[in-house]
CSV table of C-alpha atoms and ligand atoms in Angstrom, one decimal:
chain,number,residue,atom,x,y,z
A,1,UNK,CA,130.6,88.9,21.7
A,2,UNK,CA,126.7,89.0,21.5
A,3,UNK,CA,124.8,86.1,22.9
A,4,UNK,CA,122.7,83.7,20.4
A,5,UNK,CA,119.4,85.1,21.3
A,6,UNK,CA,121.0,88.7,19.7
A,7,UNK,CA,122.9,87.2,16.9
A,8,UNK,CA,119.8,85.7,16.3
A,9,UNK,CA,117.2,89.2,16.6
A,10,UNK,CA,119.8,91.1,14.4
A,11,UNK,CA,119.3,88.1,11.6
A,12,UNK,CA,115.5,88.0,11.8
A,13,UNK,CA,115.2,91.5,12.1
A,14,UNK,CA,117.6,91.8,8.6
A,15,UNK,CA,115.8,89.1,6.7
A,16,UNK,CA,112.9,90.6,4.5
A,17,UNK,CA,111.2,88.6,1.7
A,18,UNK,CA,112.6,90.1,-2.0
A,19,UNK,CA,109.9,89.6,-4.4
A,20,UNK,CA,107.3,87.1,-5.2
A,21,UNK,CA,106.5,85.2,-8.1
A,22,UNK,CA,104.6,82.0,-10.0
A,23,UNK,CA,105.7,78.5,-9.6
A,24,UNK,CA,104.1,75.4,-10.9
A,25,UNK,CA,102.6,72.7,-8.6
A,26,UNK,CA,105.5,70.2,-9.6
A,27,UNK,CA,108.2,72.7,-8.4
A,28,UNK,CA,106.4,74.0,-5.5
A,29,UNK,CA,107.5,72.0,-2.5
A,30,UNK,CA,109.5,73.6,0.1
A,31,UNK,CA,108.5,77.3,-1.4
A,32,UNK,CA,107.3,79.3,1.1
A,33,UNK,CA,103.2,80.2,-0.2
A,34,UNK,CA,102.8,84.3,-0.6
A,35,UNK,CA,99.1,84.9,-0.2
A,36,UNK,CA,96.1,83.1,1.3
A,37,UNK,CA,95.0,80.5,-0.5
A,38,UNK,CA,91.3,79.9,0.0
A,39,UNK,CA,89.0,76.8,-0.9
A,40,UNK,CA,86.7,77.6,-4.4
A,41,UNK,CA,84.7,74.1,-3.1
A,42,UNK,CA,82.9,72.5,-0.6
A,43,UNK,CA,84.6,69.3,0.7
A,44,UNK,CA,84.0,66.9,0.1
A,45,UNK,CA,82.0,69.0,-2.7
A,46,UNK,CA,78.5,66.3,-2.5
A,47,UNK,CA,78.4,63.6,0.3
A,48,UNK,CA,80.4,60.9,-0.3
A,49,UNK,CA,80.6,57.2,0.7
A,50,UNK,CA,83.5,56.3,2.8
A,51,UNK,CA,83.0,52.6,1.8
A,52,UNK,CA,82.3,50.2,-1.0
A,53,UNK,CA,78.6,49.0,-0.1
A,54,UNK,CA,74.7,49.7,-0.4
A,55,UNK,CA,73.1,52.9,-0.1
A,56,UNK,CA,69.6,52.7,2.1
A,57,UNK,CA,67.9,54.1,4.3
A,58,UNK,CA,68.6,53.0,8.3
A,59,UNK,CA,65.2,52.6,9.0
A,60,UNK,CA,65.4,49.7,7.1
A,61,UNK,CA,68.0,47.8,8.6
A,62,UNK,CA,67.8,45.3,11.4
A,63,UNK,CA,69.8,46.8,13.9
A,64,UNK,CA,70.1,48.6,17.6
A,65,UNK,CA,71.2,52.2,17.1
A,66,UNK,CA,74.1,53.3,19.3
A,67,UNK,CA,74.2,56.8,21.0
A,68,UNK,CA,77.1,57.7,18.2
A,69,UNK,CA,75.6,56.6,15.3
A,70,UNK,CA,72.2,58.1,16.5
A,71,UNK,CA,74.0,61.4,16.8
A,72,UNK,CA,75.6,61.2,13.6
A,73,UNK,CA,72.4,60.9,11.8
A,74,UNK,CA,70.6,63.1,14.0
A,75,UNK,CA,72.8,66.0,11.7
A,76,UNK,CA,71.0,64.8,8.3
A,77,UNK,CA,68.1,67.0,8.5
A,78,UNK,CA,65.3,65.4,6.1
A,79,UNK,CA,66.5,61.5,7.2
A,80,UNK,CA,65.9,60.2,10.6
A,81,UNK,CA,65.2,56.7,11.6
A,82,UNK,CA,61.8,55.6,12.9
A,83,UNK,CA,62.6,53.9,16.1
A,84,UNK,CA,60.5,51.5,18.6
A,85,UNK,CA,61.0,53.0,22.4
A,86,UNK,CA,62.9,50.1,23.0
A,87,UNK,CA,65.8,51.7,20.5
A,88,UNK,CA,65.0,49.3,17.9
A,89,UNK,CA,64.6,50.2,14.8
A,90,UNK,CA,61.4,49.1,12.1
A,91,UNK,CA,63.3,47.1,9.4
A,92,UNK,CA,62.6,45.2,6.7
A,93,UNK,CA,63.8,41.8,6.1
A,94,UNK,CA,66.3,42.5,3.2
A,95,UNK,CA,66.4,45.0,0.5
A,96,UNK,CA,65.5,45.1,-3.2
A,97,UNK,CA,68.8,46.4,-5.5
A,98,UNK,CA,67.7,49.3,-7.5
A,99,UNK,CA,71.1,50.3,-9.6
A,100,UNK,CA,74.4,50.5,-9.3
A,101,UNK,CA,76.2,53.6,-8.7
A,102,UNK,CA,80.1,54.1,-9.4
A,103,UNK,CA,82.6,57.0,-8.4
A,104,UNK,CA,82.5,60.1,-10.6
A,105,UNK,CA,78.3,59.3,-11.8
A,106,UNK,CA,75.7,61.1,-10.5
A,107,UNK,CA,72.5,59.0,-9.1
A,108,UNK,CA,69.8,58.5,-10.9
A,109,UNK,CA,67.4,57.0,-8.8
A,110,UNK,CA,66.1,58.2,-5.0
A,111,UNK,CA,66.3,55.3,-2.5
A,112,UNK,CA,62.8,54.5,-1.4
A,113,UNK,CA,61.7,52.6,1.3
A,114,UNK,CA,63.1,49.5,1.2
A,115,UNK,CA,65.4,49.9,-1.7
A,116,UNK,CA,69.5,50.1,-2.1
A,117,UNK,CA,71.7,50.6,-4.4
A,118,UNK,CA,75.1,49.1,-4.7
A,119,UNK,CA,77.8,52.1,-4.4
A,120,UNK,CA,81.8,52.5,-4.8
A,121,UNK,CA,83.7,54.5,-2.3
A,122,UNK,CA,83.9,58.0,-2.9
A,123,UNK,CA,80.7,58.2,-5.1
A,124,UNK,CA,77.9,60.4,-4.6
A,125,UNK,CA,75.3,59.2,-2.1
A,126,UNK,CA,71.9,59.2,-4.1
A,127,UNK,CA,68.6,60.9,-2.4
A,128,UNK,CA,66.5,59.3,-0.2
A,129,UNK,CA,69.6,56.6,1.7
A,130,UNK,CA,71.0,58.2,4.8
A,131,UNK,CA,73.6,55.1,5.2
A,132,UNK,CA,76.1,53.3,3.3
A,133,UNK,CA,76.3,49.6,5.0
A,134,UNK,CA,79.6,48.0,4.1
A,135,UNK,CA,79.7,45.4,1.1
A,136,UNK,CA,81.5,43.4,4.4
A,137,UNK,CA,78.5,43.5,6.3
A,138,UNK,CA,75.9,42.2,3.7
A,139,UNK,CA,74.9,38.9,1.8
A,140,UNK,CA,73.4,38.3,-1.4
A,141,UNK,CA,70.6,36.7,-1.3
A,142,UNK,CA,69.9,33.7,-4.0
A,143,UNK,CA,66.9,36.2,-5.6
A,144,UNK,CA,69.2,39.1,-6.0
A,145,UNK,CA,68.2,40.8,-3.0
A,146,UNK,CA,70.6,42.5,-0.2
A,147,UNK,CA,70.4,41.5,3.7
A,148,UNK,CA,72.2,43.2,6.5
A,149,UNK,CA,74.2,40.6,8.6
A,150,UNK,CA,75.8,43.1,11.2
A,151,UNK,CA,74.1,44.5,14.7
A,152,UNK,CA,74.9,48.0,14.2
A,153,UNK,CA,76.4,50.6,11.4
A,154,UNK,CA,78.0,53.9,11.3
A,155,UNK,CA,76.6,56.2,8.4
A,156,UNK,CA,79.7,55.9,6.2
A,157,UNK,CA,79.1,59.0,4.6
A,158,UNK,CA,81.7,62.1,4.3
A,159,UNK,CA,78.8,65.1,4.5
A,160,UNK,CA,79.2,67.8,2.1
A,161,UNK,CA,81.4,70.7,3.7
A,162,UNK,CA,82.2,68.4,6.6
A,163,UNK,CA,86.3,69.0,5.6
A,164,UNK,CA,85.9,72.5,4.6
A,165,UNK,CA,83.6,75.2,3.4
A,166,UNK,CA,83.7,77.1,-0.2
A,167,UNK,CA,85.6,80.1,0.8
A,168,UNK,CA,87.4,78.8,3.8
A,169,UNK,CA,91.4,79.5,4.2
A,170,UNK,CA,92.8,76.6,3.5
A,171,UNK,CA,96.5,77.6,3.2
A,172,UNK,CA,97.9,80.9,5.0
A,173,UNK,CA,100.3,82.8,3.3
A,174,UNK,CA,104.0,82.4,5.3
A,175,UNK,CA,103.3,78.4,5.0
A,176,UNK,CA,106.2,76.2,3.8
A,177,UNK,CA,104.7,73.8,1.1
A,178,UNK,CA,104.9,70.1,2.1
A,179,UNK,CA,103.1,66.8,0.2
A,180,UNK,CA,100.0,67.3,2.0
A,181,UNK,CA,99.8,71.5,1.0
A,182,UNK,CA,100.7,70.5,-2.3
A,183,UNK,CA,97.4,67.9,-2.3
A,184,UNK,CA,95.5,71.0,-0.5
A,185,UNK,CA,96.6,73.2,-3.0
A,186,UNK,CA,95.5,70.8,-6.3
A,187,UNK,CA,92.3,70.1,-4.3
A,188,UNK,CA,91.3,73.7,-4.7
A,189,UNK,CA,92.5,74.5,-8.0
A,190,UNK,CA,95.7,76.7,-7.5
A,191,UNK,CA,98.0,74.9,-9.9
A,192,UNK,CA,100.4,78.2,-9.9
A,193,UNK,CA,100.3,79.8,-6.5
A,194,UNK,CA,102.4,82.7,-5.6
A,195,UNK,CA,105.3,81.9,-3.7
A,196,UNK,CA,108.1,84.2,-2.6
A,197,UNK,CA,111.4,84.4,-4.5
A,198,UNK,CA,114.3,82.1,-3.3
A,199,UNK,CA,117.6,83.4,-2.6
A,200,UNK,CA,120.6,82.8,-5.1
A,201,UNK,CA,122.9,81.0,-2.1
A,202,UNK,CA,126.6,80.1,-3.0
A,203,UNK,CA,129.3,78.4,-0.8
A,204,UNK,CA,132.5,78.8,0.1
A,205,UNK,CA,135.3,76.4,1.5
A,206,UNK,CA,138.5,78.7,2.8
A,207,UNK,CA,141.7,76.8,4.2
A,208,UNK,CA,145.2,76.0,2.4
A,209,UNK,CA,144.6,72.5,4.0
A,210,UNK,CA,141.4,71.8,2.0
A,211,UNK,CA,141.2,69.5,-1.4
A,212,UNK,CA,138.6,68.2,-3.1
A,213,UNK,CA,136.7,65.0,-1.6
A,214,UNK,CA,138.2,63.3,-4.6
A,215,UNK,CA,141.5,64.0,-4.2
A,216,UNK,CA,143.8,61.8,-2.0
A,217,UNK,CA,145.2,64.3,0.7
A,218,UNK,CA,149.1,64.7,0.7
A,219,UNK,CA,150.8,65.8,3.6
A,220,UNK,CA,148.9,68.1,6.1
A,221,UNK,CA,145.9,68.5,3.9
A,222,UNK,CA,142.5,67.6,4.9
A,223,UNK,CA,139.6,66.9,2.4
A,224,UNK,CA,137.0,69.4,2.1
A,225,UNK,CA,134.1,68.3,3.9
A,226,UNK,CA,132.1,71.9,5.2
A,227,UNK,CA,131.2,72.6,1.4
A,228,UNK,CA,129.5,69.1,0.7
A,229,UNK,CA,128.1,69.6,4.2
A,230,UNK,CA,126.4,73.0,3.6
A,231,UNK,CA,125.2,72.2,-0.1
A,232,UNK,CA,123.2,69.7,1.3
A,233,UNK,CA,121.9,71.3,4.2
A,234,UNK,CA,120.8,73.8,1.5
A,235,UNK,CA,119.0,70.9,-0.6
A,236,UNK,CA,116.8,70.1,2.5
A,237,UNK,CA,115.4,73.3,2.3
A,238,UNK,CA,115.0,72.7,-1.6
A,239,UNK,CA,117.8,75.6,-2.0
A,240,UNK,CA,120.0,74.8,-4.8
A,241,UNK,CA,123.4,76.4,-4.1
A,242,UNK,CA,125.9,77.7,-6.2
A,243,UNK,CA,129.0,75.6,-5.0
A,244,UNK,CA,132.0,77.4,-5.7
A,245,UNK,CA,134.8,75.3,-4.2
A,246,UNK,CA,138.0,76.1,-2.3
A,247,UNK,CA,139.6,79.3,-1.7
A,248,UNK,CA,143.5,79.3,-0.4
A,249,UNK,CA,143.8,81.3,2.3
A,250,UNK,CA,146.1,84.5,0.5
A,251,UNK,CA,144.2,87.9,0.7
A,252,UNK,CA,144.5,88.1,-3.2
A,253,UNK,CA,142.7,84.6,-3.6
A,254,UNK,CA,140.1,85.2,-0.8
A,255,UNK,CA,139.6,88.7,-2.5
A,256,UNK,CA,138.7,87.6,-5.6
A,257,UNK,CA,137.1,84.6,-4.7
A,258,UNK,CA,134.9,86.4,-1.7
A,259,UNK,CA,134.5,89.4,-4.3
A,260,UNK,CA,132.8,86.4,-6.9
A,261,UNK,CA,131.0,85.0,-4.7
A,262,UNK,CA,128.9,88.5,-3.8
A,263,UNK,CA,128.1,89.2,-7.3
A,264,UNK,CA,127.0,85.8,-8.1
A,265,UNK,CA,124.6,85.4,-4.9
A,266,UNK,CA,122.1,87.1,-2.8
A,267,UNK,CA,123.5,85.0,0.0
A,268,UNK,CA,127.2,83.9,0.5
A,269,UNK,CA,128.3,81.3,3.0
A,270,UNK,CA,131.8,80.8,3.8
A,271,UNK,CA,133.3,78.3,5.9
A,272,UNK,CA,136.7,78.5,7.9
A,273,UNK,CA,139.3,81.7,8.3
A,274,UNK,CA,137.0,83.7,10.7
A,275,UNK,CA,138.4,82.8,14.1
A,276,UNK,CA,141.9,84.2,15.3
A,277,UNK,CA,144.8,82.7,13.6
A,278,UNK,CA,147.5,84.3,11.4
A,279,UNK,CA,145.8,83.6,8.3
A,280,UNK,CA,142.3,84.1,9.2
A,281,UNK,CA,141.6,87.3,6.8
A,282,UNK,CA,137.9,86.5,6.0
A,283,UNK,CA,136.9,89.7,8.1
A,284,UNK,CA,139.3,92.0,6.8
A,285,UNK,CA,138.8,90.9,3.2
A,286,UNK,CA,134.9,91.4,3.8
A,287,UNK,CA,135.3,94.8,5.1
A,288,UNK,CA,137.5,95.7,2.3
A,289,UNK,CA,135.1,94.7,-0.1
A,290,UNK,CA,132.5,96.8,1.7
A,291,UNK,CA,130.5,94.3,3.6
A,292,UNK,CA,129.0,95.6,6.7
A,293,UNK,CA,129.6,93.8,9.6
A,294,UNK,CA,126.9,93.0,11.8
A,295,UNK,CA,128.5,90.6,14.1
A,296,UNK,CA,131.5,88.4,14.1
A,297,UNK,CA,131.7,86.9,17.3
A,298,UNK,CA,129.0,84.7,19.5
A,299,UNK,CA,128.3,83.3,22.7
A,300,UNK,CA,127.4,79.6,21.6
A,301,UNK,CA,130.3,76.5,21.7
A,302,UNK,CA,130.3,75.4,18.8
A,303,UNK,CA,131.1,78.4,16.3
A,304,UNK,CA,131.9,82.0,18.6
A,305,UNK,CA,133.6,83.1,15.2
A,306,UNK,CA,130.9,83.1,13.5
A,307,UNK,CA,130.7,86.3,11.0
A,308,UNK,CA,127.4,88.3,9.3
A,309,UNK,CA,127.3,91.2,7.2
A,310,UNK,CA,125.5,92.8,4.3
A,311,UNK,CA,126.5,94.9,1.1
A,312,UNK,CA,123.7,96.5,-0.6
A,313,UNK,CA,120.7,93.8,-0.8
A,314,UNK,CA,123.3,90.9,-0.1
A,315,UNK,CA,124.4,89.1,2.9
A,316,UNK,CA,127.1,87.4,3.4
A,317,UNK,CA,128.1,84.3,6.5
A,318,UNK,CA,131.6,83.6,7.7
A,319,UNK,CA,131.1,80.5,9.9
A,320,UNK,CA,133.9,78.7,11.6
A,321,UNK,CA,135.8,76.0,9.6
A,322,UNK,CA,135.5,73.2,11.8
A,323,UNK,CA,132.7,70.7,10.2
A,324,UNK,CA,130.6,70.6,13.6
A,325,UNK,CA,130.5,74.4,14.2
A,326,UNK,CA,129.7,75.0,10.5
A,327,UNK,CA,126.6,72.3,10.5
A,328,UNK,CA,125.5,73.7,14.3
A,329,UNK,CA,125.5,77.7,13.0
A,330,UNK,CA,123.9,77.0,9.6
A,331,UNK,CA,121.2,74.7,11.9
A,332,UNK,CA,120.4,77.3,14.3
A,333,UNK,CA,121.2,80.4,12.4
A,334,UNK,CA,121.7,80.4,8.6
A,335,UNK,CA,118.3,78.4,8.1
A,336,UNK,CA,115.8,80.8,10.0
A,337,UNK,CA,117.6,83.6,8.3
A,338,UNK,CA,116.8,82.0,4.9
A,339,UNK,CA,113.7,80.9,5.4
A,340,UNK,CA,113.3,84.6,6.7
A,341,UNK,CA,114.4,85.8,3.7
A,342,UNK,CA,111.7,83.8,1.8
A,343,UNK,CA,108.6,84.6,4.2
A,344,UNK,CA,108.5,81.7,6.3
A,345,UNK,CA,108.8,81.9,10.4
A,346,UNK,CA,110.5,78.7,11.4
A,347,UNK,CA,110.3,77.4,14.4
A,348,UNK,CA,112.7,74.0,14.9
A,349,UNK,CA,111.0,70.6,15.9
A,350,UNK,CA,111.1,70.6,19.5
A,351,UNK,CA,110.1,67.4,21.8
A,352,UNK,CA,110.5,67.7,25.7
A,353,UNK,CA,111.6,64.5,27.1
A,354,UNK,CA,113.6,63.8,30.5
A,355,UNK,CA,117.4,63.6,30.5
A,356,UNK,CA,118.4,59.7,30.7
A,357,UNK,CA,121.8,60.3,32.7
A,358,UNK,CA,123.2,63.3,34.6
A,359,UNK,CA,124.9,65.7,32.6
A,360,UNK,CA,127.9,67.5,34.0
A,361,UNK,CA,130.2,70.6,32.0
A,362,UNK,CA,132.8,73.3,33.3
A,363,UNK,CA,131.6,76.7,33.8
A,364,UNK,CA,130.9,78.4,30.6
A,365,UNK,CA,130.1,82.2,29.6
A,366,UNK,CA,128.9,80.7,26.4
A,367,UNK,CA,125.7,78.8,25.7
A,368,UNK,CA,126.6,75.0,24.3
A,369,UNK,CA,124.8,72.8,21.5
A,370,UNK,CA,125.0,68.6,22.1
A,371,UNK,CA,124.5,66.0,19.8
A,372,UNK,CA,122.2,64.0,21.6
A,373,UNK,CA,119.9,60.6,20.5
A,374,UNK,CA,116.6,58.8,22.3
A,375,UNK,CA,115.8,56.1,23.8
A,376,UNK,CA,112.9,54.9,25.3
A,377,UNK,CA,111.6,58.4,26.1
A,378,UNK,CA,114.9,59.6,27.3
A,379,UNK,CA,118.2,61.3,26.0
A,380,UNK,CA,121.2,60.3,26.2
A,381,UNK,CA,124.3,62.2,24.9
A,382,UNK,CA,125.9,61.2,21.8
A,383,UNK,CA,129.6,60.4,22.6
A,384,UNK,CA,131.4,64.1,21.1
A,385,UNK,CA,135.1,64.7,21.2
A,386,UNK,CA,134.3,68.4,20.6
A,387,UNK,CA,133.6,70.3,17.0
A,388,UNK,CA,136.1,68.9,14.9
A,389,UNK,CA,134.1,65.5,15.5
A,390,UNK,CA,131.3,65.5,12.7
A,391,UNK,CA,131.1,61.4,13.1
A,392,UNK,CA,129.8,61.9,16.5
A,393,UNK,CA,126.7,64.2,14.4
A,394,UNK,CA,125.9,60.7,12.4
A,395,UNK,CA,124.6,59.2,15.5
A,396,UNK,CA,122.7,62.5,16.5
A,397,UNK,CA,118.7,62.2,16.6
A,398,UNK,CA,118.6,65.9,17.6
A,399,UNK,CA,121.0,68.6,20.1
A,400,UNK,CA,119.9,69.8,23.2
A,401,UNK,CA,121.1,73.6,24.6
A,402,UNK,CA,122.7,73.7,27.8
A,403,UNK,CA,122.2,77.7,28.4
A,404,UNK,CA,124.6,80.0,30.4
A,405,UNK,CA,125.3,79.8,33.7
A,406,UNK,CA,124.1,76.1,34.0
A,407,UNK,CA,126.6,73.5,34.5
A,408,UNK,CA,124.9,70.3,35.8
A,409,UNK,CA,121.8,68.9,35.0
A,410,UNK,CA,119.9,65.8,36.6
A,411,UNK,CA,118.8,62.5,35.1
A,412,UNK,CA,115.5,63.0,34.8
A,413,UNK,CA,115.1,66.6,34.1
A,414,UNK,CA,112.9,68.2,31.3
A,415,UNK,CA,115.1,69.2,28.3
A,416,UNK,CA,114.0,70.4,24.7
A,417,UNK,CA,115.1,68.0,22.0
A,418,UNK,CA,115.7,70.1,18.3
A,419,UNK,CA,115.4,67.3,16.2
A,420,UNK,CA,117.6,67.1,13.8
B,501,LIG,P1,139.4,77.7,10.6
B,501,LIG,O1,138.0,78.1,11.0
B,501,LIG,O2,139.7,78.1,9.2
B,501,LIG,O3,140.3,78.1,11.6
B,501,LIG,O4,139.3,76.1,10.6
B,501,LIG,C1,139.1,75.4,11.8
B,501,LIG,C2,139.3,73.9,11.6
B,501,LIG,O5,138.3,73.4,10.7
B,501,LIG,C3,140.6,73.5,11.0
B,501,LIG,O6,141.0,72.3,11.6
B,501,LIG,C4,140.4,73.3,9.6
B,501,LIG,O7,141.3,72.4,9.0
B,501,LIG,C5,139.0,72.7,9.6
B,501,LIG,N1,138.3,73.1,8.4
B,501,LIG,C6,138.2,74.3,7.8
B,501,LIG,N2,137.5,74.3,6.7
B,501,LIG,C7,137.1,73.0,6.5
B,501,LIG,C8,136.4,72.4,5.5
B,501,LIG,N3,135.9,73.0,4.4
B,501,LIG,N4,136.2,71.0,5.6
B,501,LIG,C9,136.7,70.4,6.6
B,501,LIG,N5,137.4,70.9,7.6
B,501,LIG,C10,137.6,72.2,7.6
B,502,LIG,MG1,141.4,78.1,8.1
């Protein structure tokens, strides 16, 4: 038996990426990005009005600068506001509208003194107007011309650059691509970025007590719930897995199934026939076939029987039957091995919050995963009848890891939260 920390090196230290290539924008999230994408722009690329309003120039407006604002347009080099000692700032009484300009045009006219010009968000400030005053913050005067009716402004405009710099790295290679990369990635251009290759996974249910979830189970038969289970954990990591039902659990159908399930993937999970009983040949059969075996037993409650091993560039998984231990293993282990496997380091969300209630269990030489939810700040353990209990994982917000060695724990204590 190896502890989960080794179980866990041997994986990592196994995984390496096999092959890049192009994907499409549209199909890119949850690929894992190859190379460095950088930024071909400044942005925003030309400042930019945050707000629908008039462009002008602060000296003109009727207001009492505050430290922040002063500041902010203390950074536009050729625009500063004349100001009174006092603060104040020389105004005029309202200002005469010289144009209008919308997003996606390019100003014609400079602001001059006492001038504005009526802008859309996001279009290009024009020369000369250092501010954009909020279309909220003005009136229209009956002879067309604009007054200020606030105290005080901020500049309302996104500078040039001020996001990021032509040339800057925008997106490291190793990065898993979420929404926002995705927007990152359009903003800059790269409509086919490089990406690493994804696996080819495919799943396995073993147990003479499993049918179909649309069957009706007859006497001492069980649906099968691990493959659903592991297809879908396989779909949040947009991993599309080659489902390839039940095996019985004979050595000539486990043979022929396991030997299948090798040459169709680069990655095989199985679930069930790896612990101890009579008919648990899942080891054997793997050997046999020529699968190294790299481990097969753990220190963690749920899933010790849990089984890894390679032949040639494949690996395969043997993870305990029971739904829990199955979901737990593929949680903690399977998914940073395959994100391994696709150049991506993942590290699980982790909050630290106190315990909400002591927390007692026997001695243990093994390290133990809880289902646990939140409230109010705290955690509170998720009422668990042990690994055959997968109902108790619909209530779970995340587990917590009670490590070796420790057997109570205090109300009130710091624990780590992976959320699930
Ligand atoms: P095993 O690891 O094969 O000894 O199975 C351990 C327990 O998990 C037994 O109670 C099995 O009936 C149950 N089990 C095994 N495979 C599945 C599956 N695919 N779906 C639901 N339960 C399973
Ligand atoms: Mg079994």
């Amino acid at each position: 038996m190896i502890s989960f920390n080794e179980a866990l090196d041997i994986l990592l230290a196994t995984a390496t990426p096999f092959g890049t290539g192009r994907c499409s924008l549209a199909s890119s999230p949850g690929r894992i990005l190859a190379d460095d994408i950088l930024s071909d722009v400044d942005m925003p690329p030309f400042n930019k009005s945050a707000v629908d309003g008039y462009a002008c120039r602060i000296s003109d407006l009727p207001l009492v600068m505050k430290p922040d604002v002063q500041t902010r347009h203390a950074a536009v080099p050729s625009h500063t506001a004349s100001r009174t000692p006092g603060g104040e700032t020389r105004h005029a009484a309202s200002l005469q509208m010289v144009g209008i300009i919308p997003a996606g045009t390019v100003p014609t006219h400079p602001i001059g003194p006492g001038e504005c010009a009526k802008i859309m968000t996001g279009a290009m400030v024009p020369e000369g107007a250092d501010t954009v005053i909020m279309v909220e913050d003005t009136e229209e005067l009956p002879d067309g011309r604009i007054r200020f009716t606030a105290d005080t402004t901020a500049p309302n405009i996104c500078y040039k650059g001020e996001d990021i710099r032509q040339g800057d790295l925008v997106l490291p290679g190793g990065s898993l691509i979420s929404p926002p990369g995705i927007a990152v990635l359009a903003s800059v251009g790269a409509v086919s970025p490089t990406v690493y290759k994804q696996p080819k996974v495919a799943v396995i249910s073993t147990g003479d007590e499993l049918v179909d979830p649309k069957e009706i189970p007859g006497p001492a038969k069980i649906r099968n719930s691990n493959s659903s289970q592991l297809i879908a954990q396989l779909g949040q990591m947009h991993l599309e897995a080659l489902g390839l039902g039940i095996s019985g659990d004979s050595k000539e159908e486990l043979y022929a199934k396991i030997d299948e399930g090798l040459a169709k993937s680069d990655v095989l999970i199985l679930s069930g026939g790896v612990s101890m009983g009579e008919y648990d040949y899942v080891p054997g059969i793997m050997s046999q076939l020529g699968v190294e075996i790299l481990f097969k037993s753990i220190a963690i409650q749920p899933g010790r029987p849990t089984l890894f091993g390679r032949r040639g560039s494949g690996f395969v998984f043997g993870l305990p039957g029971n739904p829990v231990s199955s979901f737990v293993i593929f949680e903690i282990l399977v998914k940073p091995f395959l994100f391994k496997l696709m150049g991506h380091t993942y590290s699980p969300p982790l909050i630290r919050l106190p315990l909400g209630v002591d927390f007692r269990r026997k001695k243990s030489s093994r390290k133990s995963m809880l289902p646990v939810f939140i409230r109010e700040g705290e955690i509170f353990p998720v009422d668990y009848h042990g690994s055959a209990h997968i109902h108790s994982y619909i209530k779970a917000e995340g587990m917590i890891s009670i490590e070796i060695g420790t057997t109570e724990r205090k109300k009130g204590e710091l624990q780590d939260v992976r959320l699930l």
